[in-house]
XYZ file of C-alpha atoms in Angstrom:
667
model
C 13.242 -55.639 -28.255
C 15.093 -56.102 -24.979
C 14.894 -59.734 -23.867
C 17.532 -59.683 -21.122
C 18.683 -56.787 -18.962
C 21.540 -56.369 -16.495
C 20.912 -54.187 -13.430
C 24.077 -52.305 -12.487
C 22.986 -51.753 -8.919
C 22.014 -53.450 -5.681
C 19.435 -53.375 -2.898
C 15.966 -51.913 -3.184
C 16.276 -50.356 -6.647
C 17.723 -53.555 -8.145
C 14.762 -55.514 -6.759
C 12.378 -52.867 -8.092
C 13.766 -53.114 -11.643
C 13.800 -56.926 -11.562
C 10.113 -57.040 -10.559
C 9.025 -54.897 -13.525
C 11.295 -56.847 -15.877
C 9.592 -60.085 -14.797
C 6.190 -58.491 -15.432
C 7.307 -57.595 -18.961
C 8.774 -61.045 -19.672
C 12.338 -59.695 -19.653
C 15.054 -61.862 -18.063
C 17.278 -60.140 -15.501
C 20.942 -60.348 -14.549
C 22.117 -59.122 -11.156
C 25.649 -58.106 -10.201
C 26.975 -58.465 -6.679
C 29.990 -57.767 -4.496
C 31.452 -60.019 -1.826
C 29.171 -58.376 0.742
C 26.046 -58.998 -1.375
C 26.553 -62.637 -2.366
C 23.417 -63.797 -0.523
C 21.340 -60.631 -0.976
C 17.704 -60.350 -2.061
C 18.373 -58.878 -5.509
C 20.692 -61.778 -6.313
C 17.982 -64.244 -5.306
C 15.308 -62.502 -7.413
C 17.323 -62.270 -10.626
C 17.426 -64.992 -13.262
C 21.250 -64.836 -13.281
C 23.890 -63.167 -11.120
C 27.542 -62.246 -11.686
C 30.173 -61.550 -9.025
C 31.975 -58.260 -9.724
C 34.427 -57.726 -6.859
C 35.041 -56.859 -3.187
C 32.615 -54.996 -0.930
C 34.066 -51.519 -1.532
C 31.999 -49.741 -4.210
C 35.117 -48.465 -5.973
C 36.143 -52.084 -6.527
C 32.715 -53.441 -7.509
C 29.631 -51.349 -8.286
C 31.704 -48.503 -9.753
C 33.740 -50.793 -12.019
C 32.043 -49.994 -15.298
C 34.282 -52.208 -17.408
C 33.610 -55.233 -15.196
C 29.847 -54.609 -15.320
C 29.851 -54.270 -19.111
C 31.852 -57.505 -19.380
C 29.223 -59.226 -17.193
C 26.463 -58.003 -19.514
C 28.265 -59.294 -22.602
C 29.096 -62.607 -20.933
C 25.455 -63.281 -19.989
C 23.971 -62.079 -23.267
C 22.171 -59.073 -21.783
C 21.198 -56.489 -24.389
C 20.733 -53.528 -22.031
C 21.978 -52.136 -18.729
C 19.692 -50.398 -16.233
C 21.754 -48.282 -13.794
C 19.128 -47.730 -11.076
C 20.090 -44.657 -9.041
C 23.429 -43.745 -7.524
C 26.650 -45.550 -8.499
C 27.069 -45.245 -12.301
C 23.588 -43.922 -13.095
C 24.809 -40.397 -13.922
C 28.251 -41.213 -15.286
C 28.424 -40.148 -18.956
C 31.676 -42.054 -19.557
C 29.905 -45.248 -18.502
C 27.020 -44.507 -20.875
C 29.434 -44.110 -23.767
C 31.249 -47.324 -22.829
C 27.923 -49.203 -22.690
C 26.942 -47.990 -26.148
C 30.434 -48.656 -27.552
C 30.022 -52.274 -26.433
C 26.847 -52.530 -28.524
C 24.535 -52.432 -25.519
C 21.577 -50.189 -24.700
C 21.788 -47.840 -21.714
C 18.392 -47.477 -20.039
C 18.535 -43.756 -19.422
C 19.428 -40.456 -21.076
C 22.307 -39.803 -23.454
C 25.829 -39.082 -22.244
C 25.517 -35.513 -23.546
C 22.335 -34.911 -21.525
C 23.976 -36.265 -18.364
C 27.046 -34.078 -18.938
C 24.878 -31.012 -19.470
C 23.225 -31.481 -16.078
C 26.039 -33.268 -14.231
C 27.797 -30.170 -12.946
C 25.470 -27.832 -11.087
C 27.267 -24.660 -12.193
C 27.155 -25.511 -15.915
C 23.551 -26.709 -15.603
C 22.455 -23.418 -14.061
C 24.111 -21.458 -16.880
C 22.333 -23.671 -19.421
C 18.984 -23.191 -17.697
C 19.408 -19.414 -17.669
C 19.827 -19.543 -21.447
C 16.690 -21.700 -21.720
C 14.682 -19.141 -19.739
C 14.345 -21.258 -16.584
C 14.669 -19.190 -13.357
C 17.786 -19.981 -11.254
C 18.825 -19.140 -7.674
C 21.262 -16.193 -7.277
C 24.786 -17.426 -6.559
C 28.335 -18.032 -7.740
C 28.695 -20.815 -10.321
C 32.176 -20.031 -11.671
C 35.362 -22.088 -11.856
C 37.554 -20.283 -9.282
C 37.879 -22.385 -6.149
C 40.337 -20.537 -3.875
C 38.601 -20.145 -0.563
C 39.323 -16.437 -0.053
C 37.776 -15.536 -3.397
C 34.726 -17.687 -2.707
C 34.310 -16.140 0.742
C 34.289 -12.731 -0.945
C 31.622 -13.931 -3.397
C 29.561 -15.300 -0.499
C 29.667 -11.850 1.097
C 28.328 -10.321 -2.120
C 25.491 -12.852 -2.293
C 24.618 -12.223 1.372
C 24.409 -14.678 4.254
C 23.071 -17.256 4.813
C 24.562 -19.117 1.850
C 24.594 -22.748 0.819
C 27.848 -24.372 -0.322
C 27.199 -27.277 -2.698
C 29.588 -29.741 -4.308
C 28.939 -29.123 -7.992
C 28.905 -32.852 -8.785
C 26.905 -33.672 -5.656
C 23.577 -35.212 -4.876
C 21.707 -36.860 -2.006
C 22.722 -34.125 0.430
C 26.419 -34.998 0.165
C 28.838 -32.087 -0.106
C 26.322 -29.504 1.117
C 26.915 -27.037 3.949
C 24.743 -24.181 5.234
C 26.831 -21.200 6.360
C 25.213 -18.438 8.393
C 28.317 -16.442 9.442
C 31.390 -15.309 7.445
C 33.773 -16.739 10.057
C 32.400 -20.254 9.429
C 32.819 -20.162 5.647
C 36.355 -21.571 5.320
C 35.851 -24.692 7.428
C 32.459 -25.379 5.832
C 33.909 -25.019 2.331
C 36.814 -27.359 3.088
C 34.442 -29.956 4.518
C 32.093 -29.752 1.517
C 35.047 -30.044 -0.888
C 36.383 -33.109 0.936
C 32.987 -34.770 0.832
C 32.597 -33.886 -2.851
C 35.954 -35.455 -3.632
C 35.207 -38.549 -1.563
C 31.706 -39.135 -2.949
C 31.981 -37.913 -6.542
C 35.673 -37.509 -7.313
C 35.234 -33.740 -7.714
C 35.982 -31.224 -4.921
C 34.714 -28.136 -6.785
C 31.817 -26.265 -5.150
C 29.339 -23.548 -5.996
C 27.603 -21.059 -3.712
C 23.936 -20.127 -3.640
C 21.732 -17.756 -1.740
C 19.941 -19.713 0.975
C 16.175 -19.204 0.894
C 15.130 -18.775 4.528
C 11.789 -20.620 4.324
C 12.459 -22.965 1.436
C 10.414 -25.804 0.064
C 11.927 -28.488 -2.139
C 9.494 -29.252 -4.955
C 10.511 -31.337 -7.945
C 8.885 -32.219 -11.257
C 9.022 -35.720 -12.736
C 9.699 -35.550 -16.471
C 9.818 -38.187 -19.203
C 11.161 -37.880 -22.723
C 11.514 -40.227 -25.706
C 13.684 -40.432 -28.799
C 10.897 -38.909 -30.911
C 11.134 -35.478 -29.279
C 8.194 -35.897 -26.917
C 8.569 -34.633 -23.345
C 5.877 -34.643 -20.635
C 5.790 -34.120 -16.894
C 4.087 -36.277 -14.267
C 3.356 -33.321 -11.953
C 5.177 -32.480 -8.751
C 6.524 -34.071 -5.601
C 7.149 -32.169 -2.381
C 10.394 -33.327 -0.762
C 10.706 -30.606 1.871
C 10.952 -32.912 4.882
C 14.723 -33.268 5.022
C 17.492 -33.730 7.532
C 21.089 -32.927 6.594
C 19.758 -32.093 3.112
C 18.553 -35.684 2.681
C 14.903 -36.464 2.042
C 12.919 -38.275 4.739
C 9.248 -38.229 3.684
C 8.083 -37.257 0.194
C 4.573 -36.664 -1.084
C 2.657 -36.036 -4.274
C 1.051 -33.749 -5.113
C 2.546 -30.845 -3.118
C 0.232 -29.436 -0.421
C -1.171 -26.004 -1.200
C -0.129 -26.113 -4.860
C -2.257 -23.754 -7.022
C -2.946 -25.001 -10.535
C -1.294 -21.976 -12.166
C 1.955 -22.593 -10.258
C 1.822 -26.318 -11.068
C 1.447 -25.440 -14.744
C 4.331 -22.934 -14.602
C 6.688 -25.354 -12.856
C 5.721 -28.184 -15.190
C 6.329 -25.983 -18.229
C 9.753 -24.907 -16.895
C 10.724 -28.534 -16.234
C 9.677 -29.630 -19.724
C 11.659 -26.739 -21.250
C 14.699 -27.787 -19.208
C 14.416 -31.366 -20.508
C 13.874 -30.248 -24.109
C 16.954 -28.005 -23.902
C 19.141 -31.113 -23.626
C 17.033 -33.480 -25.822
C 16.274 -35.587 -22.783
C 15.188 -39.240 -23.061
C 13.863 -41.445 -20.257
C 12.999 -40.623 -16.649
C 14.393 -37.497 -15.013
C 13.623 -35.033 -12.273
C 13.924 -31.255 -12.344
C 14.341 -29.951 -8.802
C 13.260 -26.475 -7.738
C 13.855 -24.492 -4.584
C 10.620 -22.689 -3.739
C 9.962 -19.724 -1.467
C 7.244 -20.897 0.916
C 7.118 -17.757 3.053
C 4.069 -16.279 1.361
C 2.310 -19.123 -0.419
C 3.367 -20.770 -3.689
C 3.704 -18.233 -6.514
C 4.672 -18.298 -10.177
C 7.601 -15.946 -9.447
C 8.721 -17.838 -6.327
C 10.530 -20.914 -7.659
C 14.064 -21.400 -9.032
C 15.894 -24.223 -10.790
C 18.203 -26.107 -8.430
C 19.405 -29.142 -10.374
C 18.284 -31.962 -12.636
C 18.717 -35.600 -11.681
C 19.213 -37.523 -14.902
C 17.931 -40.836 -13.564
C 15.058 -42.457 -11.725
C 14.595 -40.930 -8.259
C 14.326 -42.821 -4.974
C 10.904 -41.218 -4.440
C 9.447 -42.081 -7.863
C 6.744 -44.396 -6.345
C 4.627 -41.464 -5.111
C 4.345 -40.142 -8.658
C 3.538 -43.630 -9.906
C 0.777 -43.869 -7.296
C -1.019 -40.642 -8.281
C -0.720 -41.174 -12.049
C -1.052 -44.966 -12.342
C 2.060 -45.530 -14.487
C 5.019 -47.874 -13.923
C 8.062 -45.669 -14.564
C 10.514 -48.557 -14.912
C 8.303 -50.042 -17.610
C 8.239 -46.668 -19.386
C 12.041 -46.472 -19.108
C 12.412 -49.853 -20.773
C 9.934 -49.032 -23.538
C 11.658 -45.718 -24.282
C 15.021 -47.535 -24.323
C 13.557 -49.848 -26.993
C 12.792 -46.795 -29.151
C 9.067 -46.635 -28.479
C 7.281 -43.288 -28.309
C 5.524 -42.276 -25.101
C 1.974 -43.683 -25.387
C 0.300 -40.484 -24.137
C 0.433 -36.702 -24.290
C 0.428 -34.195 -21.452
C -3.347 -33.816 -21.716
C -3.775 -37.542 -21.060
C -2.115 -37.303 -17.622
C -3.981 -36.440 -14.423
C -3.625 -36.671 -10.645
C -5.652 -39.190 -8.637
C -5.543 -39.027 -4.853
C -2.506 -38.406 -2.681
C 0.633 -40.433 -1.921
C 3.428 -40.457 0.680
C 6.755 -42.273 0.843
C 8.746 -42.678 4.063
C 12.341 -43.896 3.965
C 13.084 -46.410 6.704
C 16.783 -46.310 7.581
C 19.090 -48.082 9.987
C 20.201 -44.985 11.846
C 20.467 -43.697 15.391
C 18.212 -40.644 15.443
C 18.979 -39.414 19.012
C 22.698 -39.460 18.142
C 22.208 -37.105 15.219
C 20.959 -39.580 12.613
C 24.196 -41.562 12.652
C 24.101 -44.477 10.192
C 23.814 -47.824 11.961
C 24.707 -51.397 11.153
C 23.471 -54.778 12.321
C 21.825 -58.033 11.337
C 18.074 -57.810 10.767
C 17.089 -60.619 13.095
C 13.363 -59.946 12.658
C 11.656 -58.051 9.871
C 7.904 -57.715 9.411
C 6.197 -55.280 7.041
C 2.506 -54.240 6.823
C 0.069 -56.923 5.745
C -3.696 -57.131 5.292
C -6.343 -55.553 3.084
C -4.604 -52.190 2.526
C -1.469 -53.972 1.320
C -3.407 -56.390 -0.878
C -5.357 -53.667 -2.704
C -2.258 -51.561 -3.317
C -2.979 -48.743 -0.865
C 0.231 -49.721 0.950
C 3.389 -50.671 -0.940
C 6.752 -51.752 0.447
C 9.906 -51.437 -1.691
C 12.792 -53.177 0.045
C 16.055 -54.891 -0.781
C 16.462 -56.810 2.477
C 14.913 -59.765 4.316
C 15.071 -61.168 7.831
C 18.612 -62.325 8.494
C 20.237 -59.824 6.107
C 23.005 -57.548 7.312
C 23.058 -53.756 7.169
C 26.750 -53.292 6.470
C 28.929 -50.174 6.656
C 29.697 -50.470 2.943
C 26.418 -49.196 1.526
C 23.478 -46.885 2.134
C 21.625 -48.088 5.281
C 18.118 -47.979 3.760
C 15.909 -50.849 4.927
C 12.711 -50.063 3.038
C 10.460 -47.448 1.494
C 6.911 -47.371 2.860
C 4.549 -45.965 0.206
C 0.844 -45.268 0.719
C -1.899 -43.956 -1.556
C -5.270 -42.599 -0.452
C -8.142 -40.545 -1.867
C -7.125 -37.440 0.111
C -3.989 -36.132 1.812
C -5.479 -36.712 5.269
C -6.494 -40.277 4.439
C -3.066 -41.046 2.974
C -1.253 -39.547 5.983
C -3.360 -41.566 8.416
C -2.575 -44.652 6.354
C 1.145 -43.813 6.526
C 1.030 -43.624 10.324
C -0.605 -47.043 10.528
C 1.775 -48.592 8.005
C 4.804 -47.310 9.930
C 3.450 -48.737 13.181
C 3.078 -52.095 11.408
C 6.792 -52.174 10.458
C 8.583 -54.314 13.045
C 12.381 -54.448 12.885
C 14.800 -56.081 15.328
C 18.567 -56.150 14.942
C 19.437 -52.506 14.337
C 18.284 -49.144 15.571
C 16.009 -47.479 13.017
C 14.262 -44.166 12.356
C 10.768 -45.690 12.559
C 9.744 -43.824 15.715
C 11.044 -40.592 14.202
C 9.048 -41.173 11.007
C 5.919 -41.866 13.042
C 6.439 -38.639 14.989
C 6.830 -36.750 11.700
C 3.644 -38.267 10.281
C 1.793 -37.034 13.385
C 3.434 -33.592 13.489
C 0.690 -30.973 13.622
C 2.317 -28.602 11.138
C 3.070 -31.357 8.646
C -0.433 -32.747 9.100
C -1.805 -29.334 8.122
C 0.507 -29.150 5.094
C 2.758 -26.443 6.543
C 6.102 -27.794 5.359
C 9.532 -26.389 4.604
C 13.063 -27.790 4.672
C 13.716 -26.389 8.158
C 10.812 -28.162 9.901
C 12.823 -31.126 11.197
C 15.691 -29.008 12.494
C 13.329 -26.605 14.274
C 11.319 -29.351 15.966
C 13.989 -32.025 16.280
C 13.789 -32.222 20.062
C 10.042 -32.836 19.888
C 10.371 -35.327 17.049
C 13.122 -37.411 18.627
C 11.832 -37.779 22.175
C 11.253 -41.428 23.093
C 7.789 -42.024 24.486
C 7.477 -43.758 27.839
C 6.941 -47.483 27.525
C 3.364 -48.417 28.551
C 2.949 -50.863 31.407
C 1.678 -53.606 29.095
C 4.892 -53.494 27.041
C 7.026 -53.794 30.179
C 4.889 -56.739 31.289
C 5.242 -58.560 27.954
C 8.999 -57.874 27.894
C 9.336 -59.395 31.362
C 7.374 -62.498 30.367
C 9.436 -62.830 27.207
C 12.705 -62.363 29.083
C 11.781 -65.158 31.484
C 10.734 -67.503 28.675
C 7.107 -67.520 29.810
C 5.618 -66.676 26.416
C 4.810 -69.292 23.836
C 4.026 -67.962 20.371
C 2.419 -71.240 19.328
C -1.037 -72.255 20.453
C -1.096 -75.739 21.956
C -3.842 -78.123 23.042
C -1.435 -79.716 25.508
C -2.210 -78.055 28.862
C 1.179 -78.880 30.394
C 2.939 -76.875 27.667
C 0.843 -73.836 28.564
C 1.702 -73.917 32.267
C 5.340 -72.925 31.984
C 6.622 -71.741 35.370
C 3.500 -72.789 37.301
C 3.929 -74.398 40.719
C 0.914 -75.890 42.559
C 2.252 -75.873 46.093
C 3.253 -72.212 46.354
C 2.996 -68.810 44.716
C 6.402 -69.142 43.048
C 7.986 -65.903 41.861
C 10.521 -65.386 39.140
C 12.563 -62.231 38.793
C 13.955 -60.383 35.779
C 15.777 -57.094 35.281
C 14.931 -55.030 32.200
C 16.950 -52.060 31.009
C 15.623 -49.346 28.706
C 17.731 -46.312 27.765
C 19.954 -46.877 30.796
C 17.048 -47.157 33.261
C 16.663 -50.492 35.055
C 13.353 -52.014 36.044
C 12.993 -54.976 38.413
C 9.988 -57.198 37.714
C 8.637 -60.097 39.776
C 6.361 -62.584 37.981
C 3.979 -65.169 39.410
C 2.283 -67.783 37.198
C -1.399 -67.973 38.198
C -2.529 -70.512 35.616
C -2.897 -71.175 31.906
C -1.095 -68.169 30.266
C -2.212 -66.158 33.298
C 0.302 -64.058 35.249
C 0.626 -61.573 38.052
C 3.489 -59.076 37.814
C 4.981 -56.635 40.283
C 6.647 -53.854 38.248
C 8.414 -51.389 40.511
C 5.712 -51.802 43.182
C 2.867 -51.668 40.629
C 0.751 -54.832 40.458
C -0.411 -55.937 36.986
C -2.499 -58.946 35.961
C -1.903 -60.278 32.447
C -3.402 -62.996 30.243
C -1.923 -63.863 26.849
C -3.239 -65.737 23.852
C -0.914 -66.620 20.971
C -2.258 -65.509 17.578
C 0.733 -66.680 15.541
C 4.469 -66.330 15.398
C 5.466 -63.502 17.773
C 1.870 -62.162 17.805
C -0.255 -62.102 20.980
C -3.655 -60.991 22.149
C -2.992 -59.449 25.552
C -5.371 -58.712 28.426
C -3.576 -56.311 30.744
C -5.598 -55.160 33.762
C -8.784 -55.873 31.818
C -7.822 -54.000 28.640
C -7.384 -56.079 25.469
C -4.834 -55.287 22.756
C -2.693 -57.049 20.183
C 1.086 -56.909 20.401
C 4.163 -58.416 18.778
C 7.004 -59.644 20.992
C 10.410 -60.710 19.678
C 12.750 -62.337 22.191
C 16.505 -62.312 21.537
C 19.298 -63.722 23.756
C 20.107 -60.305 25.248
C 16.982 -58.251 24.559
C 13.224 -58.232 24.060
C 11.430 -56.014 21.522
C 7.768 -55.185 22.022
C 5.581 -53.626 19.308
C 2.235 -52.115 20.237
C -0.075 -49.267 19.253
C 1.960 -46.767 21.282
C 5.183 -47.604 19.430
C 8.084 -50.025 19.548
C 10.140 -50.551 22.694
C 13.396 -52.425 23.185
C 14.371 -53.786 26.575
C 17.862 -55.121 27.235
C 18.380 -58.106 29.498
C 21.532 -57.057 31.386
C 23.952 -59.610 32.743
C 23.918 -59.062 36.483
C 27.476 -60.449 36.736
C 28.942 -58.098 34.131
C 31.811 -56.058 35.516
C 31.602 -52.313 35.599
C 35.053 -52.377 34.013
C 33.438 -53.583 30.776
C 31.175 -50.554 30.531
C 31.947 -47.817 28.046
C 34.532 -45.233 28.917
C 31.853 -42.554 29.330
C 33.160 -38.993 29.528
C 36.824 -39.995 29.546
C 37.042 -41.080 25.904
C 35.883 -40.461 22.353
C 34.462 -43.664 20.886
C 33.690 -44.381 17.227
C 29.861 -44.466 16.981
C 30.020 -46.556 13.773
C 32.561 -48.166 11.428
C 34.253 -45.584 9.229
C 37.355 -43.858 7.878
C 39.144 -41.177 9.919
C 39.381 -38.202 7.573
C 40.923 -35.700 9.987
C 42.484 -35.642 13.456
C 42.376 -32.276 15.232
C 43.861 -33.268 18.604
C 47.184 -34.332 20.034
C 48.426 -35.650 23.352
C 48.719 -32.952 26.018
C 46.267 -30.605 24.275
C 43.616 -28.886 26.403
C 40.116 -29.178 24.990
C 36.697 -27.800 25.840
C 33.442 -29.745 25.753
C 32.134 -29.723 22.181
C 35.512 -29.018 20.530
C 35.841 -30.973 17.229
C 38.462 -33.715 17.574
C 37.901 -36.051 14.608
C 36.100 -36.125 11.279
C 34.821 -39.632 10.597
C 33.542 -40.592 7.156
C 30.896 -43.312 7.145
C 28.611 -44.248 4.251
C 30.012 -41.310 2.240
C 28.984 -38.714 4.842
C 31.243 -36.784 7.218
C 30.537 -36.849 10.968
C 32.344 -34.631 13.482
C 33.269 -36.246 16.809
C 33.684 -33.776 19.657
C 35.162 -33.639 23.152
C 32.724 -35.102 25.730
C 33.942 -32.699 28.441
C 36.617 -30.155 29.302
C 39.968 -31.809 29.844
C 43.442 -32.680 28.630
C 44.118 -35.233 25.901
C 46.019 -38.175 27.378
C 46.402 -40.205 24.192
C 45.250 -40.230 20.560
C 44.703 -43.836 19.514
C 44.138 -43.484 15.765
C 45.442 -41.491 12.815
C 44.216 -39.945 9.578
C 42.991 -42.396 6.904
C 42.681 -45.189 9.456
C 39.686 -47.533 9.190
C 38.017 -47.859 12.601
C 35.316 -50.162 13.901
C 32.139 -49.432 15.861
C 32.942 -48.908 19.563
C 36.679 -48.388 19.053
C 38.283 -45.873 21.453
C 39.823 -43.086 19.371
C 41.040 -40.739 22.093
C 41.439 -40.829 25.866
C 41.266 -37.847 28.190
C 43.218 -37.608 31.392
C 41.142 -38.680 34.381
C 39.484 -35.734 36.069
C 41.094 -36.700 39.391
C 44.494 -36.467 37.697
């Protein structure tokens, strides 16, 4: 029996494992870096051990330090979560050599599936269909370009040790192959310590459908049906669902059988996922899916499969690690209802999904009856006041819903997303809400290209309704009280009995300034002049930051969060942030605009492609910036001549730092 477990991870997945361990009466040990000393997973665990600086290579990837922490605290097993050391066979062997139990598959199983090229060869032998491509060892770019020509464009370059969309590049023209290959190899080396890549035929209307499998040490292997993970951007999943829309039973059976055969071929134990690329151009067919890779760990999106089957996968992992047999057969498993998971990230969607940082000054997740009865679930590793740092993945939470039908579950997802209120960092919440309401997705017409095709439609910011502008103005002037009071004088802030006193505030949203004049008419009763539009507003505090609002006779409920330099308003139409600009701020303090290239986030400069005196055209690549293990290309903002390059390769830069200056256009 396992009585104490160490979780070799952080954030959301560490919290997830700790919660199940508590339910099973198992004590938990957390590990943490300098950056995570006050984090949620440390607070939840029974014990916590410091393992090093913020950089993952000096903390969460230090297997020897983590094993020493387990031995020191008397833990009998190590759960790796996902990412970090979860698919490192050398770590598994070191754990077992120390007399500890690794909660996951054997080192040999991880090795068999760890390199995509070797895994595909193994699957071919096991009779599992694989995508046409080059999976050999030669890595000289000219030879690989020749192989890509034989396969036929478009092709997909993939770091063979990759995962999570890292080290993947779509190439549609032969002339783009070399630069794409070099970029994928760099990212593979940076993220996984292996620059080698493979090449595959790119399916033009692909769907990403994966099968959740589970094996035990007694030779039993079952599958928990499929998940559709086709909604992706930059090869990273955004919204997942189970079961897959439009999945015929015969195809489900065929894919499940192939996944089980794949797991049996490597004597797999524990939770794993077999991923397939599926041709969605003419409906789902038994001859239209191919093995892509196997993830030998628990997946980020495992909650949707838990929701439709009713099993706790972390609990099953722990029981299998104790040597227990799976307590069911394939015939005992069935699908109930439909589930979605949306990944809420700190990222700037209009700027190309750039990872963002910041302190979560206000964080509120869905509450109420749906949450209480389990129809809505929030998996998160952060709380109000926590920082989204540049050191780790910028995930804030996973929003999971479960309903009796796909339509009911999708409607529930839309509502749950609108009930997530976050202040302190830009997020992808509006983008997720737009996706949940996308007509094609709503109808179940999904493929991996949907987001790219409709990105302009999905990323447009809706116009702020008048009521949100009004509440932002009242908040900016300090005229809102979020606490009900029986003292009338406290509810007459700003009122003046001898005149119709007006107060003025300037709001700025996406660079557009609005001037608002406010008159206090009485008890929480206001008249506002918004750009020559008169609005009458009454407010009634319902609790902290929550108001019932009567705006021109229409009643609604809204959340308002006031910060020193901004006001955030959350209403049915979406969330809207209004800055409170300093009227005395000098124009000299504004960003350099089109005369400079500015770092959009903290990161490491991987490549510099410009020098002083060089002529550049708008859109020319000038820098490659690595942030959160992903490469981002920074381009010239306009035609011009480089005046000065202010950084160099391998330099660490901060958010907002000027990297390059162009000569003034007048010059």
